[in-house]
Amino acid sequence: MKKLFLIWCFIMSVGGAHASLMTTSTETIDVGAHNSNFSGNVRGFWFTAPVDFWIVGIDVPTDASTANFATSILRLPSVPPSWSSSTNVYDILFEVRNQATAISDLAIKVEMGDVIGVLGNRGDVNSYGTSPYTSSILGNSVALTRFGTQNVISSSASVAGMGVWTESGGSISRVNLTISATDPSVESVPAPASLPVLLLGLCGLLVARRNTKQA
């Protein structure tokens, strides 16, 4: 029995060590390769979320320009209208202007079925890619489709009120979204590094007490 008890202690301590080494798991949505530049009004892409997830970071590739970037993340009530119609009905989940480097401290909850529109470029130059582009979110297939507005957002106070639209062909403007399956504010609290030591200490105390009783 004592041998079995010691084996149990070892297994528990190894399990605790594994838990203490767990790290945040994220991925960046694949937006395809850069194929051309387009200067002027901002473009992007939209998609329907296939699962729940969190947007934890955003960046604009430097293939078309290395200038600072402007970007916006929108949640629409439905699929955006086809050009030349547009809509200015949406929630602004995030927007930034004159940003030099990638942003990595976001915590934007997206639920399955949400229609998400993303706009972004650097120095008012869009990095164009194929549209529609078949990508994936946490292992689930998703189509990224051309999305845009007839406005320059780098010099605007906000994207609020701007009409947005989609087209079935054309190109997307490539924006990198980093995502997580779970709430980043929860993942940012690591398991205690001392957990294996505590387990071993507890096992040692129990063994000592058993030996005392047997004496």
mmCIF file of C-alpha atoms in Angstrom:
data_model
loop_
_atom_site.group_PDB
_atom_site.id
_atom_site.type_symbol
_atom_site.label_atom_id
_atom_site.label_comp_id
_atom_site.label_asym_id
_atom_site.label_seq_id
_atom_site.Cartn_x
_atom_site.Cartn_y
_atom_site.Cartn_z
ATOM 1 C CA MET A 1 0.000 0.000 0.000
ATOM 2 C CA LYS A 2 2.826 2.374 0.839
ATOM 3 C CA LYS A 3 4.390 1.788 -2.590
ATOM 4 C CA LEU A 4 1.068 2.489 -4.335
ATOM 5 C CA PHE A 5 0.675 5.658 -2.309
ATOM 6 C CA LEU A 6 4.121 6.901 -3.353
ATOM 7 C CA ILE A 7 3.321 6.148 -7.013
ATOM 8 C CA TRP A 8 0.129 8.201 -6.674
ATOM 9 C CA CYS A 9 2.143 11.093 -5.227
ATOM 10 C CA PHE A 10 4.543 10.961 -8.168
ATOM 11 C CA ILE A 11 1.711 10.994 -10.733
ATOM 12 C CA MET A 12 0.024 13.942 -9.033
ATOM 13 C CA SER A 13 3.258 15.935 -8.899
ATOM 14 C CA VAL A 14 3.937 15.334 -12.596
ATOM 15 C CA GLY A 15 0.387 16.401 -13.397
ATOM 16 C CA GLY A 16 0.862 19.546 -11.361
ATOM 17 C CA ALA A 17 4.105 20.318 -13.171
ATOM 18 C CA HIS A 18 2.321 19.942 -16.503
ATOM 19 C CA ALA A 19 -0.418 22.343 -15.392
ATOM 20 C CA SER A 20 2.135 24.915 -14.272
ATOM 21 C CA LEU A 21 3.746 24.875 -17.726
ATOM 22 C CA MET A 22 0.518 25.517 -19.664
ATOM 23 C CA THR A 23 0.683 28.643 -21.878
ATOM 24 C CA THR A 24 -1.793 30.754 -23.791
ATOM 25 C CA SER A 25 -2.711 29.212 -27.156
ATOM 26 C CA THR A 26 -3.316 31.674 -29.997
ATOM 27 C CA GLU A 27 -3.334 31.633 -33.784
ATOM 28 C CA THR A 28 -3.340 34.227 -36.551
ATOM 29 C CA ILE A 29 -6.073 33.978 -39.169
ATOM 30 C CA ASP A 30 -4.522 33.200 -42.550
ATOM 31 C CA VAL A 31 -5.321 36.013 -45.019
ATOM 32 C CA GLY A 32 -3.351 34.653 -47.966
ATOM 33 C CA ALA A 33 -0.449 36.124 -49.894
ATOM 34 C CA HIS A 34 0.023 39.745 -50.954
ATOM 35 C CA ASN A 35 -0.610 40.168 -54.672
ATOM 36 C CA SER A 36 -0.959 43.923 -55.342
ATOM 37 C CA ASN A 37 -1.242 47.409 -53.843
ATOM 38 C CA PHE A 38 -4.194 49.787 -53.850
ATOM 39 C CA SER A 39 -3.808 53.363 -52.604
ATOM 40 C CA GLY A 40 -6.610 55.515 -51.227
ATOM 41 C CA ASN A 41 -9.857 54.406 -49.632
ATOM 42 C CA VAL A 42 -9.519 51.619 -47.094
ATOM 43 C CA ARG A 43 -10.520 48.055 -47.839
ATOM 44 C CA GLY A 44 -10.619 44.883 -45.783
ATOM 45 C CA PHE A 45 -12.643 41.687 -45.426
ATOM 46 C CA TRP A 46 -15.685 40.341 -43.638
ATOM 47 C CA PHE A 47 -16.633 36.865 -42.403
ATOM 48 C CA THR A 48 -19.269 35.038 -40.411
ATOM 49 C CA ALA A 49 -17.774 33.543 -37.239
ATOM 50 C CA PRO A 50 -17.982 29.720 -37.375
ATOM 51 C CA VAL A 51 -17.342 29.378 -33.615
ATOM 52 C CA ASP A 52 -16.949 31.493 -30.497
ATOM 53 C CA PHE A 53 -13.486 33.027 -30.081
ATOM 54 C CA TRP A 54 -11.602 36.086 -28.838
ATOM 55 C CA ILE A 55 -9.653 38.598 -30.930
ATOM 56 C CA VAL A 56 -6.493 39.239 -28.917
ATOM 57 C CA GLY A 57 -4.292 41.085 -31.415
ATOM 58 C CA ILE A 58 -4.235 42.942 -34.719
ATOM 59 C CA ASP A 59 -1.622 44.082 -37.232
ATOM 60 C CA VAL A 60 -1.411 45.131 -40.879
ATOM 61 C CA PRO A 61 1.229 43.432 -43.064
ATOM 62 C CA THR A 62 4.056 45.583 -44.416
ATOM 63 C CA ASP A 63 4.063 44.154 -47.963
ATOM 64 C CA ALA A 64 2.413 47.261 -49.451
ATOM 65 C CA SER A 65 3.778 49.906 -47.069
ATOM 66 C CA THR A 66 5.810 50.209 -43.876
ATOM 67 C CA ALA A 67 4.055 53.400 -42.757
ATOM 68 C CA ASN A 68 1.905 53.453 -39.642
ATOM 69 C CA PHE A 69 -1.417 51.670 -39.929
ATOM 70 C CA ALA A 70 -5.086 52.422 -39.343
ATOM 71 C CA THR A 71 -7.629 49.695 -38.722
ATOM 72 C CA SER A 72 -11.176 49.088 -37.515
ATOM 73 C CA ILE A 73 -13.069 45.979 -36.397
ATOM 74 C CA LEU A 74 -16.848 46.120 -36.846
ATOM 75 C CA ARG A 75 -19.741 43.850 -35.948
ATOM 76 C CA LEU A 76 -22.605 44.057 -38.429
ATOM 77 C CA PRO A 77 -26.194 42.927 -37.835
ATOM 78 C CA SER A 78 -26.168 40.989 -41.120
ATOM 79 C CA VAL A 79 -24.156 40.400 -44.282
ATOM 80 C CA PRO A 80 -23.033 43.791 -45.662
ATOM 81 C CA PRO A 81 -24.846 45.019 -48.788
ATOM 82 C CA SER A 82 -23.275 44.666 -52.208
ATOM 83 C CA TRP A 83 -21.745 47.764 -53.780
ATOM 84 C CA SER A 84 -23.135 50.284 -54.784
ATOM 85 C CA SER A 85 -25.400 50.010 -51.745
ATOM 86 C CA SER A 86 -23.879 50.434 -48.291
ATOM 87 C CA THR A 87 -24.759 50.463 -44.603
ATOM 88 C CA ASN A 88 -23.583 52.496 -41.633
ATOM 89 C CA VAL A 89 -25.336 50.274 -39.100
ATOM 90 C CA TYR A 90 -22.717 48.383 -37.096
ATOM 91 C CA ASP A 91 -20.951 48.241 -33.749
ATOM 92 C CA ILE A 92 -17.351 49.420 -33.590
ATOM 93 C CA LEU A 93 -15.458 46.781 -31.616
ATOM 94 C CA PHE A 94 -12.052 48.410 -32.031
ATOM 95 C CA GLU A 95 -10.322 51.132 -34.040
ATOM 96 C CA VAL A 96 -6.922 52.768 -34.027
ATOM 97 C CA ARG A 97 -5.035 55.328 -36.117
ATOM 98 C CA ASN A 98 -1.336 56.057 -36.668
ATOM 99 C CA GLN A 99 -0.248 52.772 -35.092
ATOM 100 C CA ALA A 100 3.346 51.713 -35.766
ATOM 101 C CA THR A 101 3.479 48.184 -34.365
ATOM 102 C CA ALA A 102 1.240 45.184 -33.791
ATOM 103 C CA ILE A 103 -1.313 45.386 -30.983
ATOM 104 C CA SER A 104 -1.403 42.352 -28.696
ATOM 105 C CA ASP A 105 -3.525 43.257 -25.664
ATOM 106 C CA LEU A 106 -7.063 43.044 -27.066
ATOM 107 C CA ALA A 107 -9.907 41.015 -25.567
ATOM 108 C CA ILE A 108 -12.776 41.206 -28.087
ATOM 109 C CA LYS A 109 -15.386 38.459 -27.718
ATOM 110 C CA VAL A 110 -16.822 37.102 -30.988
ATOM 111 C CA GLU A 111 -19.721 34.674 -30.912
ATOM 112 C CA MET A 112 -20.633 32.033 -33.469
ATOM 113 C CA GLY A 113 -22.759 33.633 -36.191
ATOM 114 C CA ASP A 114 -21.418 37.171 -35.677
ATOM 115 C CA VAL A 115 -20.725 39.047 -38.911
ATOM 116 C CA ILE A 116 -17.340 40.711 -38.465
ATOM 117 C CA GLY A 117 -15.914 43.355 -40.800
ATOM 118 C CA VAL A 118 -12.241 44.320 -40.690
ATOM 119 C CA LEU A 119 -10.732 47.385 -42.389
ATOM 120 C CA GLY A 120 -7.063 48.296 -42.470
ATOM 121 C CA ASN A 121 -4.047 49.553 -44.380
ATOM 122 C CA ARG A 122 -0.691 51.263 -43.896
ATOM 123 C CA GLY A 123 -0.119 54.804 -45.101
ATOM 124 C CA ASP A 124 -3.445 54.588 -46.984
ATOM 125 C CA VAL A 125 -2.007 51.756 -49.097
ATOM 126 C CA ASN A 126 -3.944 48.476 -49.010
ATOM 127 C CA SER A 127 -2.141 45.136 -49.223
ATOM 128 C CA TYR A 128 -4.419 43.259 -51.599
ATOM 129 C CA GLY A 129 -5.043 39.517 -51.541
ATOM 130 C CA THR A 130 -7.436 37.045 -53.164
ATOM 131 C CA SER A 131 -11.185 37.373 -52.527
ATOM 132 C CA PRO A 132 -13.007 35.365 -51.471
ATOM 133 C CA TYR A 133 -10.232 33.616 -49.574
ATOM 134 C CA THR A 134 -10.828 30.310 -47.801
ATOM 135 C CA SER A 135 -9.214 30.432 -44.373
ATOM 136 C CA SER A 136 -9.913 28.818 -41.002
ATOM 137 C CA ILE A 137 -10.709 29.864 -37.452
ATOM 138 C CA LEU A 138 -9.734 27.368 -34.755
ATOM 139 C CA GLY A 139 -9.903 24.560 -37.313
ATOM 140 C CA ASN A 140 -13.217 25.673 -38.829
ATOM 141 C CA SER A 141 -13.395 26.762 -42.473
ATOM 142 C CA VAL A 142 -14.330 30.401 -43.075
ATOM 143 C CA ALA A 143 -14.559 32.618 -46.176
ATOM 144 C CA LEU A 144 -12.916 36.060 -46.090
ATOM 145 C CA THR A 145 -14.769 38.296 -48.555
ATOM 146 C CA ARG A 146 -14.002 41.763 -49.905
ATOM 147 C CA PHE A 147 -15.177 44.584 -47.627
ATOM 148 C CA GLY A 148 -14.678 48.314 -47.887
ATOM 149 C CA THR A 149 -15.739 51.915 -47.498
ATOM 150 C CA GLN A 150 -15.314 54.871 -49.818
ATOM 151 C CA ASN A 151 -13.286 56.684 -47.185
ATOM 152 C CA VAL A 152 -9.749 57.136 -45.924
ATOM 153 C CA ILE A 153 -9.752 56.219 -42.234
ATOM 154 C CA SER A 154 -6.187 57.203 -41.320
ATOM 155 C CA SER A 155 -7.135 60.881 -40.975
ATOM 156 C CA SER A 156 -10.662 60.373 -39.632
ATOM 157 C CA ALA A 157 -11.568 60.618 -35.966
ATOM 158 C CA SER A 158 -13.660 57.456 -36.269
ATOM 159 C CA VAL A 159 -15.163 55.082 -38.795
ATOM 160 C CA ALA A 160 -18.582 55.798 -37.238
ATOM 161 C CA GLY A 161 -21.171 56.775 -39.835
ATOM 162 C CA MET A 162 -19.143 55.597 -42.821
ATOM 163 C CA GLY A 163 -20.998 53.403 -45.284
ATOM 164 C CA VAL A 164 -19.528 49.919 -45.731
ATOM 165 C CA TRP A 165 -20.190 47.365 -48.449
ATOM 166 C CA THR A 166 -19.023 44.102 -49.975
ATOM 167 C CA GLU A 167 -18.315 42.712 -53.430
ATOM 168 C CA SER A 168 -18.256 39.075 -54.478
ATOM 169 C CA GLY A 169 -14.981 39.403 -56.390
ATOM 170 C CA GLY A 170 -12.138 41.887 -56.371
ATOM 171 C CA SER A 171 -9.579 41.730 -53.554
ATOM 172 C CA ILE A 172 -9.462 41.822 -49.784
ATOM 173 C CA SER A 173 -7.151 44.150 -47.894
ATOM 174 C CA ARG A 174 -4.992 41.939 -45.696
ATOM 175 C CA VAL A 175 -5.195 42.502 -41.940
ATOM 176 C CA ASN A 176 -3.775 40.023 -39.440
ATOM 177 C CA LEU A 177 -6.073 39.046 -36.574
ATOM 178 C CA THR A 178 -4.631 37.026 -33.702
ATOM 179 C CA ILE A 179 -7.285 34.949 -31.962
ATOM 180 C CA SER A 180 -7.754 32.688 -28.952
ATOM 181 C CA ALA A 181 -10.350 30.060 -28.099
ATOM 182 C CA THR A 182 -10.661 31.370 -24.551
ATOM 183 C CA ASP A 183 -10.865 34.639 -22.660
ATOM 184 C CA PRO A 184 -7.311 36.062 -22.583
ATOM 185 C CA SER A 185 -7.929 37.693 -19.213
ATOM 186 C CA VAL A 186 -8.444 34.217 -17.740
ATOM 187 C CA GLU A 187 -5.493 32.657 -19.577
ATOM 188 C CA SER A 188 -3.194 35.413 -18.397
ATOM 189 C CA VAL A 189 -3.392 34.033 -14.821
ATOM 190 C CA PRO A 190 -0.795 31.218 -14.812
ATOM 191 C CA ALA A 191 -1.030 28.080 -12.725
ATOM 192 C CA PRO A 192 1.167 28.429 -9.613
ATOM 193 C CA ALA A 193 4.727 27.396 -10.420
ATOM 194 C CA SER A 194 5.054 25.905 -6.918
ATOM 195 C CA LEU A 195 2.133 23.472 -7.351
ATOM 196 C CA PRO A 196 4.353 20.374 -7.892
ATOM 197 C CA VAL A 197 6.396 21.295 -4.816
ATOM 198 C CA LEU A 198 3.234 21.682 -2.736
ATOM 199 C CA LEU A 199 1.977 18.271 -3.874
ATOM 200 C CA LEU A 200 5.267 16.594 -3.050
ATOM 201 C CA GLY A 201 5.340 18.317 0.336
ATOM 202 C CA LEU A 202 1.816 17.150 1.110
ATOM 203 C CA CYS A 203 2.690 13.587 0.109
ATOM 204 C CA GLY A 204 5.787 13.711 2.300
ATOM 205 C CA LEU A 205 3.731 14.907 5.255
ATOM 206 C CA LEU A 206 1.214 12.102 4.765
ATOM 207 C CA VAL A 207 3.990 9.506 4.524
ATOM 208 C CA ALA A 208 5.551 10.834 7.735
ATOM 209 C CA ARG A 209 2.239 10.627 9.553
ATOM 210 C CA ARG A 210 1.700 7.054 8.324
ATOM 211 C CA ASN A 211 5.171 6.057 9.564
ATOM 212 C CA THR A 212 4.483 7.681 12.944
ATOM 213 C CA LYS A 213 1.281 5.698 13.352
ATOM 214 C CA GLN A 214 3.074 2.456 12.457
ATOM 215 C CA ALA A 215 5.882 3.047 15.002
#
